[in-house]
Short mmCIF file of C-alpha atoms in Angstrom, two decimals:
data_model
loop_
_atom_site.label_atom_id
_atom_site.label_comp_id
_atom_site.label_asym_id
_atom_site.label_seq_id
_atom_site.Cartn_x
_atom_site.Cartn_y
_atom_site.Cartn_z
CA MET E 233 2.44 3.05 -3.47
CA LEU E 234 1.59 6.07 -1.93
CA ASN E 235 -2.40 6.47 -2.73
CA SER E 236 -2.95 9.80 -0.36
CA LEU E 237 -1.48 12.12 1.52
CA SER E 238 -3.29 14.28 4.00
CA ILE E 239 -1.71 17.27 6.21
CA GLN E 240 -3.44 19.35 8.79
CA ASN E 241 -2.20 22.28 10.92
CA TYR E 242 1.75 21.68 9.83
CA ALA E 243 4.19 24.69 9.40
CA LEU E 244 2.34 26.79 6.24
CA ILE E 245 -0.25 24.16 5.68
CA ASP E 246 -3.70 24.50 7.21
CA HIS E 247 -5.17 21.48 5.72
CA LEU E 248 -4.15 19.33 2.41
CA LYS E 249 -5.48 16.10 1.18
CA VAL E 250 -4.07 15.07 -2.42
CA SER E 251 -4.66 11.25 -3.91
CA PHE E 252 -2.32 10.04 -6.12
CA THR E 253 -1.80 7.35 -8.84
CA ASN E 254 0.63 4.78 -9.93
CA GLY E 255 3.21 5.41 -12.53
CA PHE E 256 5.41 8.89 -12.81
CA THR E 257 3.84 12.09 -11.03
CA ILE E 258 5.81 15.15 -11.28
CA ILE E 259 5.64 18.23 -8.59
CA THR E 260 6.61 21.57 -9.43
CA GLY E 261 6.37 24.86 -7.66
CA GLU E 262 8.40 28.00 -7.06
CA THR E 263 11.62 28.34 -4.79
CA GLY E 264 9.75 28.96 -1.27
CA ALA E 265 6.34 27.58 -2.25
CA GLY E 266 6.44 24.94 0.27
CA LYS E 267 7.95 21.45 -1.40
CA SER E 268 10.13 21.04 1.38
CA ILE E 269 7.61 21.35 3.94
CA LEU E 270 5.35 18.89 1.52
CA LEU E 271 8.56 16.67 2.13
CA GLY E 272 8.88 17.36 5.80
CA GLY E 273 4.96 16.12 6.72
CA LEU E 274 6.13 13.08 4.57
CA GLY E 275 9.07 12.43 6.41
CA LEU E 276 7.08 12.54 9.72
CA VAL E 277 4.59 9.97 8.62
CA LEU E 278 7.79 7.66 7.68
CA GLY E 279 9.36 7.90 11.26
CA ASN E 280 11.47 10.81 11.45
CA ARG E 281 11.34 12.93 14.72
CA ALA E 282 8.85 15.75 15.28
CA ASP E 283 9.50 19.24 15.84
CA LEU E 284 7.02 21.37 17.93
CA GLY E 285 7.88 24.51 16.19
CA ALA E 286 6.61 22.85 13.13
CA LEU E 287 2.78 23.49 14.23
CA ARG E 288 1.08 26.38 12.49
CA ASP E 289 -1.21 26.61 15.26
CA ALA E 290 0.84 25.88 18.36
CA THR E 291 -2.73 25.30 20.40
CA THR E 292 -3.69 22.69 18.44
CA LYS E 293 -2.39 19.32 17.24
CA CYS E 294 -1.13 18.40 14.07
CA ILE E 295 -2.22 15.47 12.17
CA ILE E 296 -0.64 13.85 8.84
CA GLU E 297 -2.07 10.62 7.45
CA ALA E 298 -1.20 8.53 4.58
CA ASN E 299 -2.76 5.82 2.95
CA PHE E 300 -0.30 3.03 1.04
CA ASP E 301 -1.39 0.07 -1.16
CA VAL E 302 1.41 -2.52 0.30
CA GLU E 303 0.10 -5.77 -0.99
CA LYS E 304 3.39 -6.15 -3.40
CA TYR E 305 5.77 -5.33 -0.76
CA ASP E 306 5.54 -9.22 1.27
CA LEU E 307 5.27 -7.36 4.52
CA LYS E 308 2.82 -9.62 6.54
CA THR E 309 5.83 -11.09 8.56
CA PHE E 310 6.70 -7.55 9.37
CA PHE E 311 3.22 -7.14 10.53
CA GLU E 312 2.96 -10.08 12.53
CA GLU E 313 6.32 -9.50 14.23
CA ASN E 314 5.34 -6.38 15.47
CA ASP E 315 1.19 -7.41 16.36
CA LEU E 316 -0.25 -5.22 13.92
CA ASP E 317 -3.50 -6.01 11.69
CA TYR E 318 -2.51 -6.45 8.28
CA GLU E 319 -4.15 -4.67 5.57
CA PRO E 320 -3.18 -4.44 1.78
CA LYS E 321 -4.53 -0.86 2.04
CA THR E 322 -2.36 0.82 5.06
CA ILE E 323 -3.01 3.82 7.19
CA ILE E 324 -0.11 5.27 8.77
CA ARG E 325 -1.37 8.49 10.96
CA ARG E 326 1.22 10.79 12.97
CA GLU E 327 -0.15 13.32 15.56
CA ILE E 328 1.82 15.83 17.15
CA LEU E 329 0.35 17.40 20.40
CA PRO E 330 0.98 21.26 21.60
CA SER E 331 2.19 19.51 24.89
CA GLY E 332 5.19 18.53 22.75
CA LYS E 333 4.30 14.69 22.45
CA SER E 334 4.25 12.56 19.50
CA ARG E 335 2.40 9.42 18.90
CA ALA E 336 2.38 7.35 15.92
CA PHE E 337 -0.32 4.59 14.28
CA ILE E 338 -0.30 1.93 11.89
CA ASN E 339 -3.94 0.82 11.10
CA ASP E 340 -5.01 2.70 14.20
CA SER E 341 -2.43 0.52 16.33
CA PRO E 342 -0.23 2.53 18.53
CA VAL E 343 3.64 2.10 17.37
CA THR E 344 7.08 3.50 18.35
CA LEU E 345 8.82 5.78 15.93
CA ASP E 346 11.21 2.82 15.50
CA VAL E 347 8.51 0.55 13.88
CA LEU E 348 7.40 3.30 11.79
CA SER E 349 10.85 4.19 10.33
CA GLN E 350 11.22 0.34 10.02
CA LEU E 351 7.64 0.36 7.88
CA GLY E 352 8.68 3.89 6.19
CA ASP E 353 12.00 2.38 4.75
CA SER E 354 9.84 -0.14 2.91
CA LEU E 355 7.64 2.26 1.52
CA ILE E 356 9.32 5.31 0.09
CA ASP E 357 12.88 6.15 -0.97
CA ILE E 358 12.96 10.08 -0.70
CA HIS E 359 16.17 10.47 -2.58
CA SER E 360 17.98 14.54 -2.93
CA GLN E 361 21.20 15.67 -4.80
CA HIS E 362 22.60 15.74 -1.45
CA GLN E 363 21.50 12.24 -0.05
CA THR E 364 24.20 9.78 -1.71
CA LEU E 365 26.00 8.94 1.26
CA GLN E 366 24.32 5.27 0.50
CA LEU E 367 26.62 5.12 -2.49
CA ALA E 368 29.40 4.29 -0.50
CA ASP E 369 27.60 1.77 2.12
CA ASN E 370 29.26 -1.78 1.63
CA ASP E 371 25.33 -2.92 2.39
CA PHE E 372 23.46 -1.10 -0.25
CA GLN E 373 26.26 -1.88 -2.77
CA LEU E 374 25.97 -5.55 -2.13
CA LYS E 375 22.24 -4.96 -2.58
CA VAL E 376 22.68 -4.05 -6.06
CA ILE E 377 24.85 -6.58 -7.24
CA ASP E 378 22.66 -9.20 -5.37
CA ALA E 379 19.70 -8.21 -7.36
CA LEU E 380 21.47 -9.00 -10.42
CA ALA E 381 23.17 -11.84 -9.32
CA ASP E 382 19.44 -13.11 -8.11
CA ASN E 383 21.10 -14.06 -4.67
CA SER E 384 17.93 -13.61 -2.81
CA ALA E 385 17.00 -17.40 -2.53
CA LEU E 386 20.79 -17.83 -1.08
CA LEU E 387 20.82 -15.33 0.95
CA LEU E 388 17.59 -16.40 2.57
CA VAL E 389 19.36 -19.86 3.30
CA TYR E 390 22.24 -18.19 4.58
CA GLY E 391 20.59 -15.83 6.71
CA ASP E 392 19.20 -18.87 8.32
CA GLN E 393 22.58 -20.85 8.74
CA LEU E 394 24.24 -17.73 9.94
CA VAL E 395 21.65 -17.69 13.07
CA SER E 396 22.24 -21.36 13.54
CA TYR E 397 25.80 -20.83 13.40
CA GLN E 398 26.06 -17.85 15.79
CA LYS E 399 23.64 -19.59 18.23
CA SER E 400 26.61 -22.99 18.28
CA GLU E 401 29.21 -20.21 18.38
CA LYS E 402 27.41 -18.42 21.34
CA SER E 403 26.95 -21.90 23.02
CA LEU E 404 30.74 -22.49 22.72
CA LYS E 405 31.72 -19.53 24.15
CA LYS E 406 29.59 -19.88 27.41
CA LEU E 407 30.86 -23.61 27.53
CA LEU E 408 34.44 -22.03 27.28
CA ALA E 409 33.73 -19.17 30.08
CA PHE E 410 32.06 -22.20 32.02
CA GLN E 411 34.89 -24.10 31.75
CA GLU E 412 37.30 -21.62 33.00
CA ASN E 413 35.42 -20.42 36.07
CA ALA E 414 34.41 -23.98 36.83
CA THR E 415 37.96 -25.20 36.81
CA LYS E 416 38.75 -22.78 39.34
CA GLU E 417 36.16 -23.66 41.97
CA TYR E 418 36.38 -27.12 40.90
CA GLU E 419 38.83 -28.76 43.84
CA TYR E 420 36.80 -26.71 46.29
CA ASN E 421 33.39 -28.25 45.43
CA SER E 422 35.29 -31.50 45.06
CA HIS E 423 36.29 -31.20 48.82
CA LEU E 424 33.04 -29.88 50.01
CA LEU E 425 31.22 -33.10 47.89
CA LYS E 426 33.54 -35.49 49.54
CA GLU E 427 33.00 -34.47 52.72
CA LEU E 428 28.92 -34.32 52.40
CA GLU E 429 29.31 -37.93 50.90
CA THR E 430 31.31 -39.55 53.67
CA ALA E 431 28.70 -38.25 56.15
CA PRO E 432 25.95 -40.10 57.04
CA LEU E 433 23.18 -38.32 55.37
CA LYS E 434 19.68 -39.66 55.38
CA GLN E 435 16.54 -38.29 56.91
CA GLY E 436 16.20 -38.66 60.73
CA VAL E 437 19.85 -39.74 61.14
CA ILE E 438 20.46 -37.11 63.50
CA GLU E 439 17.45 -38.00 65.69
CA GLU E 440 18.96 -41.68 65.37
CA LEU E 441 22.21 -41.15 66.72
CA GLU E 442 21.11 -38.56 69.38
CA GLU E 443 18.91 -41.39 71.26
CA GLN E 444 21.90 -44.04 70.71
CA TYR E 445 24.10 -41.04 72.40
CA GLU E 446 21.95 -40.82 75.14
CA GLN E 447 21.60 -44.61 76.19
CA LEU E 448 25.21 -45.15 75.64
CA SER E 449 25.83 -42.10 77.72
CA ASN E 450 23.57 -43.63 80.41
CA VAL E 451 24.20 -47.09 80.45
CA GLU E 452 24.49 -47.39 84.49
CA THR E 453 21.37 -45.59 85.01
CA ILE E 454 19.60 -48.05 82.23
CA VAL E 455 20.59 -50.98 83.84
CA GLU E 456 19.99 -50.37 87.42
CA GLN E 457 16.13 -49.18 86.42
CA LEU E 458 16.00 -52.35 84.10
CA SER E 459 17.21 -54.55 87.19
CA LYS E 460 14.98 -52.82 89.72
CA GLY E 461 12.03 -52.93 87.30
CA HIS E 462 12.50 -57.09 86.99
CA GLN E 463 13.44 -57.31 90.50
CA LEU E 464 10.01 -55.60 91.29
CA LEU E 465 8.18 -58.51 89.02
CA ASN E 466 10.36 -61.33 89.90
CA ASP E 467 10.65 -61.01 93.96
CA GLU E 468 9.81 -64.20 95.92
CA GLN E 469 7.99 -62.41 98.71
CA VAL E 470 6.90 -58.86 97.23
CA GLY E 471 6.85 -59.36 93.51
CA VAL E 472 4.14 -58.66 90.94
CA LEU E 473 4.26 -61.75 89.32
CA THR E 474 4.25 -63.64 92.48
CA ALA E 475 1.15 -62.07 93.61
CA MET E 476 -0.32 -62.40 89.93
CA THR E 477 0.52 -66.00 90.00
CA GLU E 478 -1.75 -66.44 93.29
CA LEU E 479 -4.58 -64.01 91.58
CA LYS E 480 -4.47 -66.31 88.38
CA LEU E 481 -5.22 -69.78 90.61
CA ALA E 482 -8.28 -67.60 92.24
CA SER E 483 -9.63 -66.28 88.92
CA ASN E 484 -9.18 -69.95 87.57
CA LYS E 485 -11.39 -71.39 90.24
CA LEU E 486 -14.16 -68.50 89.99
CA ALA E 487 -14.40 -69.18 86.36
CA THR E 488 -16.21 -72.30 86.84
CA PHE E 489 -19.06 -70.58 88.50
CA GLY E 490 -20.37 -68.45 85.45
CA SER E 491 -19.47 -66.32 82.35
CA GLN E 492 -18.86 -63.20 84.04
CA PHE E 493 -16.30 -64.95 85.96
CA GLU E 494 -15.01 -66.50 83.07
CA THR E 495 -14.38 -63.14 81.69
CA LEU E 496 -12.43 -61.56 84.57
CA ASN E 497 -10.24 -64.88 84.59
CA GLU E 498 -9.31 -64.36 80.75
CA ARG E 499 -8.58 -60.39 81.35
CA ILE E 500 -6.53 -61.64 84.61
CA LEU E 501 -4.60 -64.25 82.52
CA SER E 502 -3.92 -61.60 79.67
CA ALA E 503 -2.62 -59.23 82.51
CA PHE E 504 -0.48 -62.26 83.89
CA LEU E 505 1.13 -63.18 80.27
CA GLU E 506 1.63 -59.34 79.41
CA LEU E 507 3.70 -58.90 82.76
CA ASP E 508 5.38 -62.05 82.07
CA ASP E 509 6.54 -60.90 78.84
CA ILE E 510 7.35 -57.36 80.02
CA SER E 511 9.49 -59.47 82.65
CA SER E 512 11.58 -61.34 79.96
CA GLU E 513 12.13 -58.36 77.77
CA LEU E 514 13.21 -56.35 80.95
CA ASP E 515 15.72 -59.28 81.62
CA VAL E 516 17.19 -59.41 77.93
CA LEU E 517 17.85 -55.67 77.78
CA GLN E 518 19.62 -55.98 80.90
CA GLU E 519 21.88 -58.41 79.37
CA LYS E 520 22.29 -56.45 76.00
CA THR E 521 22.74 -53.15 77.69
CA GLU E 522 26.22 -53.02 78.31
CA ALA E 523 28.83 -49.85 78.33
CA ASN E 524 30.54 -49.30 74.88
CA PRO E 525 33.31 -46.68 75.29
CA LEU E 526 34.40 -46.97 71.54
CA LEU E 527 30.85 -46.82 69.82
CA LEU E 528 29.76 -43.71 72.24
CA GLU E 529 33.02 -42.28 70.78
CA GLU E 530 31.91 -43.15 67.02
CA ILE E 531 28.22 -41.83 67.71
CA ASN E 532 29.60 -38.86 68.91
CA SER E 533 31.83 -37.97 66.39
CA LYS E 534 28.94 -38.47 63.62
CA LEU E 535 27.29 -36.19 65.22
CA GLN E 536 29.54 -33.72 65.88
CA LEU E 537 30.34 -34.02 61.85
CA LEU E 538 26.72 -33.59 60.80
CA TYR E 539 26.60 -30.45 63.52
CA ASN E 540 30.02 -28.92 61.63
CA LEU E 541 28.56 -29.42 58.15
CA GLN E 542 25.02 -27.89 59.01
CA LYS E 543 27.00 -25.12 60.25
CA LYS E 544 29.53 -24.71 57.52
CA HIS E 545 26.85 -24.65 54.86
CA GLY E 546 24.22 -22.56 56.82
CA ALA E 547 21.72 -25.62 56.83
CA THR E 548 18.90 -25.95 59.27
CA ASP E 549 18.45 -29.60 58.46
CA ILE E 550 19.62 -32.94 56.87
CA ALA E 551 17.37 -32.01 54.26
CA GLU E 552 19.11 -28.83 53.11
CA LEU E 553 22.54 -30.84 53.23
CA ILE E 554 21.21 -33.67 51.15
CA ALA E 555 20.10 -30.59 48.46
CA ILE E 556 23.77 -29.18 48.79
CA ARG E 557 25.30 -32.44 48.19
CA GLU E 558 23.11 -32.89 44.93
CA SER E 559 24.01 -29.71 44.01
CA LEU E 560 27.52 -29.92 44.72
CA SER E 561 27.25 -33.12 42.89
CA GLU E 562 25.92 -31.62 39.26
CA LYS E 563 28.62 -28.91 39.24
CA VAL E 564 31.38 -31.48 39.88
CA SER E 565 30.02 -33.50 37.26
CA ALA E 566 29.13 -30.69 34.83
CA THR E 567 32.76 -29.71 35.39
CA GLU E 568 34.19 -33.12 34.79
CA ASN E 569 32.07 -33.13 31.65
CA VAL E 570 32.39 -30.13 29.89
CA ALA E 571 35.51 -30.70 28.01
CA LEU E 572 33.30 -33.49 26.12
CA ASP E 573 31.02 -30.79 25.61
CA ILE E 574 33.30 -28.22 24.51
CA LYS E 575 34.82 -31.23 22.08
CA LYS E 576 31.40 -31.64 20.73
CA ALA E 577 30.05 -28.23 20.11
CA THR E 578 33.42 -27.41 18.45
CA GLN E 579 32.79 -29.96 16.19
CA GLU E 580 29.41 -28.90 15.47
CA LEU E 581 30.71 -25.03 14.95
CA VAL E 582 33.25 -26.53 12.14
CA THR E 583 30.56 -28.47 10.47
CA LYS E 584 28.34 -25.31 10.41
CA GLU E 585 31.15 -22.86 9.56
CA LYS E 586 31.43 -25.36 6.31
CA ASP E 587 28.18 -25.59 5.48
CA LEU E 588 28.04 -21.32 5.86
CA GLU E 589 31.24 -20.84 3.95
CA ALA E 590 30.01 -23.35 1.03
CA ILE E 591 26.91 -21.26 0.85
CA ALA E 592 29.12 -17.58 1.13
CA LEU E 593 31.40 -18.86 -1.81
CA LYS E 594 28.33 -19.67 -4.07
CA ILE E 595 26.74 -16.04 -3.50
CA ARG E 596 30.34 -14.76 -3.97
CA GLU E 597 30.66 -16.64 -7.39
CA ASN E 598 27.24 -15.30 -8.29
CA ARG E 599 28.65 -11.90 -7.51
CA ILE E 600 31.91 -12.08 -9.53
CA LYS E 601 29.48 -13.47 -12.88
CA ILE E 602 27.19 -10.13 -12.65
CA ILE E 603 29.90 -7.63 -11.89
CA PRO E 604 30.94 -7.37 -15.36
CA VAL E 605 27.35 -6.86 -16.56
CA LEU E 606 26.57 -4.30 -13.58
CA GLN E 607 29.93 -2.16 -14.56
CA LYS E 608 28.73 -2.00 -18.26
CA GLN E 609 24.92 -1.20 -17.37
CA LEU E 610 26.38 1.51 -15.56
CA THR E 611 28.61 2.69 -18.23
CA GLU E 612 26.14 2.86 -20.32
CA SER E 613 23.42 4.67 -18.72
CA LEU E 614 25.95 7.14 -17.26
CA SER E 615 27.03 7.65 -21.10
CA GLN E 616 23.45 9.04 -22.11
CA LEU E 617 23.56 11.34 -18.99
CA GLY E 618 26.77 13.23 -20.14
CA MET E 619 29.59 11.21 -18.69
CA PRO E 620 30.90 9.31 -21.68
CA SER E 621 34.22 8.31 -19.91
CA ALA E 622 32.90 7.39 -16.66
CA SER E 623 33.95 3.86 -15.43
CA PHE E 624 33.85 1.83 -12.42
CA LYS E 625 35.95 -0.84 -11.38
CA ILE E 626 33.80 -3.25 -8.75
CA GLU E 627 36.58 -5.75 -6.71
CA ILE E 628 35.11 -8.23 -4.35
CA HIS E 629 37.22 -9.17 -1.35
CA PRO E 630 36.79 -11.97 1.05
CA SER E 631 35.94 -10.93 4.27
CA GLU E 632 37.39 -12.14 7.55
CA ILE E 633 34.26 -12.49 9.52
CA PHE E 634 30.48 -13.66 8.01
CA THR E 635 28.27 -11.06 8.01
CA ASN E 636 24.57 -10.70 7.34
CA LYS E 637 25.33 -10.11 3.29
CA GLY E 638 28.10 -13.25 3.13
CA LYS E 639 31.46 -12.76 3.90
CA ASP E 640 32.37 -10.63 1.28
CA ALA E 641 34.04 -6.88 1.28
CA LEU E 642 33.10 -4.75 -1.73
CA LEU E 643 35.46 -2.01 -3.20
CA PHE E 644 33.52 0.14 -5.25
CA LEU E 645 35.91 2.54 -7.62
CA PHE E 646 34.69 5.10 -10.09
CA ALA E 647 36.54 7.14 -12.78
CA ALA E 648 34.85 10.52 -14.15
CA ASN E 649 37.45 11.09 -16.84
CA LYS E 650 39.69 8.91 -19.45
CA GLY E 651 43.08 8.92 -17.76
CA SER E 652 42.12 9.24 -14.34
CA SER E 653 42.79 6.70 -11.77
CA TYR E 654 40.23 4.91 -10.04
CA GLY E 655 39.32 6.33 -6.54
CA ASP E 656 36.41 6.19 -3.56
CA LEU E 657 33.43 6.87 -5.44
CA LYS E 658 32.40 9.61 -2.58
CA LYS E 659 35.52 11.39 -3.05
CA VAL E 660 36.24 11.35 -7.11
CA ALA E 661 32.85 12.02 -8.05
CA SER E 662 30.87 15.56 -7.64
CA GLY E 663 27.18 15.76 -6.49
CA GLY E 664 26.09 16.14 -9.83
CA GLU E 665 27.55 12.86 -11.17
CA LEU E 666 26.76 10.74 -7.69
CA SER E 667 23.31 12.36 -8.19
CA ARG E 668 23.13 10.75 -11.83
CA ILE E 669 25.06 7.33 -10.47
CA MET E 670 22.23 7.02 -7.89
CA LEU E 671 19.27 7.74 -10.26
CA THR E 672 21.50 5.26 -12.83
CA ILE E 673 21.65 2.48 -10.16
CA LYS E 674 18.19 2.87 -8.79
CA ALA E 675 17.01 2.50 -12.65
CA ILE E 676 18.91 -0.90 -12.68
CA LEU E 677 17.71 -2.14 -9.39
CA ALA E 678 14.01 -1.65 -10.09
CA ARG E 679 14.59 -3.62 -13.54
CA TYR E 680 15.48 -6.57 -10.71
CA GLU E 681 13.15 -6.17 -7.87
CA GLN E 682 10.02 -4.74 -6.21
CA LEU E 683 11.30 -0.94 -5.35
CA PRO E 684 9.33 1.10 -2.64
CA THR E 685 7.76 4.25 -4.16
CA MET E 686 10.88 6.41 -5.35
CA MET E 687 10.69 10.15 -4.65
CA PHE E 688 13.34 12.13 -6.41
CA ASP E 689 13.80 15.70 -4.76
CA GLU E 690 15.12 17.91 -7.55
CA ILE E 691 18.02 15.11 -8.24
CA ASP E 692 18.12 17.00 -11.89
CA THR E 693 19.53 20.28 -10.07
CA GLY E 694 22.47 21.63 -12.36
CA VAL E 695 22.11 19.70 -15.48
CA SER E 696 21.66 20.56 -18.70
CA GLY E 697 18.48 20.29 -20.86
CA GLU E 698 19.53 17.53 -22.76
CA ILE E 699 20.87 15.41 -19.78
CA SER E 700 17.69 16.57 -17.68
CA ASN E 701 15.70 14.99 -20.89
CA LYS E 702 17.58 11.68 -20.34
CA MET E 703 16.82 11.73 -16.65
CA GLY E 704 13.43 12.19 -17.05
CA ASP E 705 13.41 9.27 -19.60
CA ILE E 706 14.91 7.26 -17.14
CA MET E 707 12.69 8.22 -14.34
CA GLN E 708 9.70 7.63 -16.58
CA ALA E 709 11.21 4.08 -17.69
CA MET E 710 10.61 3.21 -13.80
CA SER E 711 7.42 4.33 -13.50
CA THR E 712 6.11 1.41 -15.61
CA THR E 713 7.00 -1.17 -12.81
CA MET E 714 6.86 0.88 -9.76
CA GLN E 715 5.37 4.70 -8.74
CA VAL E 716 7.97 7.29 -9.23
CA PHE E 717 7.50 11.14 -7.92
CA SER E 718 9.83 13.92 -9.24
CA ILE E 719 10.11 17.36 -7.83
CA THR E 720 11.67 19.70 -10.29
CA HIS E 721 12.57 22.73 -11.47
CA LEU E 722 13.27 21.55 -14.98
CA PRO E 723 10.57 21.47 -18.04
CA GLN E 724 11.96 18.73 -19.49
CA VAL E 725 11.60 16.53 -16.58
CA ALA E 726 8.03 17.62 -15.91
CA ALA E 727 6.68 17.14 -19.14
CA LYS E 728 7.31 13.59 -18.86
CA GLY E 729 4.91 12.86 -15.83
CA ALA E 730 1.68 10.78 -15.95
CA SER E 731 0.27 13.60 -13.36
CA HIS E 732 1.49 16.77 -12.69
CA PHE E 733 1.02 18.66 -9.13
CA LYS E 734 2.06 22.31 -8.09
CA VAL E 735 2.85 23.50 -4.79
CA PHE E 736 1.80 27.22 -4.03
CA LYS E 737 1.44 29.48 -2.00
CA GLU E 738 -1.58 31.31 -1.22
CA GLU E 739 -2.57 35.03 0.99
CA GLU E 740 -5.76 34.72 2.90
CA GLY E 741 -5.95 37.71 4.78
CA MET E 742 -3.09 38.06 6.88
CA ILE E 743 -2.29 34.38 6.61
CA THR E 744 -0.37 32.47 4.05
CA ASN E 745 -1.11 28.83 3.09
CA THR E 746 0.93 26.44 1.53
CA LYS E 747 -1.06 24.37 -1.23
CA MET E 748 -1.20 21.81 -3.35
CA LYS E 749 -3.47 20.89 -6.76
CA LYS E 750 -3.27 18.34 -9.26
CA LEU E 751 -3.10 20.16 -12.99
CA SER E 752 -5.42 19.72 -15.97
CA SER E 753 -3.73 19.41 -19.44
CA ASP E 754 -4.40 23.39 -20.36
CA GLU E 755 -2.72 24.05 -16.44
CA ARG E 756 0.01 21.91 -17.15
CA ILE E 757 0.91 24.13 -20.43
CA ILE E 758 0.33 27.00 -18.78
CA GLU E 759 2.86 25.77 -15.28
CA LEU E 760 5.55 24.37 -18.39
CA ALA E 761 5.60 27.81 -20.32
CA GLU E 762 6.49 29.49 -16.80
CA MET E 763 9.00 27.10 -16.22
CA LEU E 764 10.32 27.71 -19.79
CA GLY E 765 9.87 31.82 -19.97
CA GLY E 766 9.02 33.09 -16.64
CA LYS E 767 5.72 34.77 -15.61
CA ASN E 768 5.27 36.55 -18.56
CA ILE E 769 4.35 33.80 -20.61
CA SER E 770 4.97 34.01 -24.27
CA ASP E 771 3.50 32.34 -27.51
CA SER E 772 6.99 30.52 -28.60
CA ALA E 773 6.81 29.39 -24.70
CA VAL E 774 3.51 27.88 -24.83
CA ALA E 775 4.17 26.21 -28.28
CA HIS E 776 7.35 24.87 -26.66
CA ALA E 777 5.23 23.41 -23.58
CA LYS E 778 2.91 21.83 -25.80
CA GLN E 779 5.56 20.41 -27.58
CA LEU E 780 7.42 18.98 -24.89
CA LEU E 781 3.78 17.40 -23.85
CA GLY E 782 3.67 15.79 -27.22
#
């Protein structure tokens, strides 16, 4: 409920602060006194767009602040999702700066107008005679029926499953799109992968092949140098091993004359053995090394293949080629497996669709059962409001698609008179009839769910005294479970309020101010008497006013 409202520097309002209570609150005032200004200020704090021209003093900012009791509205999730501090007594503030910028705050946290508007929709429903388009909205019509049908729990389950279904549907579409694109690339990717799989891709392979290529390309030089080395070691006249043999014999004789000679002998012997081993290896390498044109050609082919693959794929080394091969392998494998994934995803979607259909069907069954109840309540209420022949024809037609409200489309038809054919509600009902229908529907809704604060702005315009009396009764009945405001010109309605505020203009020097005050019991009598008979209050008007107030 709305606990208090403060407005500074807005239109004809210099400073206004007023507190409200629960129940039925009446707001009256002469035409032009500023009731629309009050609603405009309230609209700003609920998320309406700001107009710089609304500033009373263009050099000072406008501040509008409203204090709400939100404990009954189950809004904790909304506050959490928008990273806001939840307070049972929530303060909303709107500022319009002289620069034209606008700022909004919820419990002192800055918010966007979108967030403010979402919260505002949950806190106050401002309804005037000209705001009846909601009646023709399919979602609003379903909301009314679902409230009576007690579908809230089912709709929560349905909503969760709808999200899951939509995710699966999106996943399947993604797989199908992938398959369509991947199939076009499959053959090309398979060809590239086959090329890379037949290539000898391993770390160091190019260095290894280049070494083999160099050896096979220079066989004659290698054999010649190996032979020369072997000859230098083994020549009978001047060979190194021949000289080392003589040196070994001499060192053996020296070894018997002391430890230092023995150590020298060991070193000479070690050098001899190493040279002898080198000689053997030179001999073996010379025997193994031979020309092999076929192997040379094979190695050259492998090198050229690797060089070409590096160039083709823009790779700087073998590691990058290996990474490209793995990537292509994944793409080809994914394309080959996507058919299986699509089949699995399709089966999953079909299962979820069946589950969703079952819940939607249960929701529809509940709606169908409650429609006669709703039609009866509407007809009876409208009969009391001067529409005795009004009747409704509400039809449910299965929809082709899942919506956030189920799988139904509503046909909400209306006939104002006996013998009249049923037609689209917004086309066949007059403005006054639409106002009474909306009031009736809101009253019915109030019996089944917690509604936000309701503010009726001259909804009773153009109706007779007796009908306005009935409309007042309905609003008064609604106020037993919720906060209801009525801005009215009719004394029959004004008399039914638990509290009564008057909006008026007051001239202070050359400046006109719009003000608002709560009326005392005596002041209410005077206000009602003026509403009944004008400024020149008669005794009969006062008596009538007292009678209306009971």
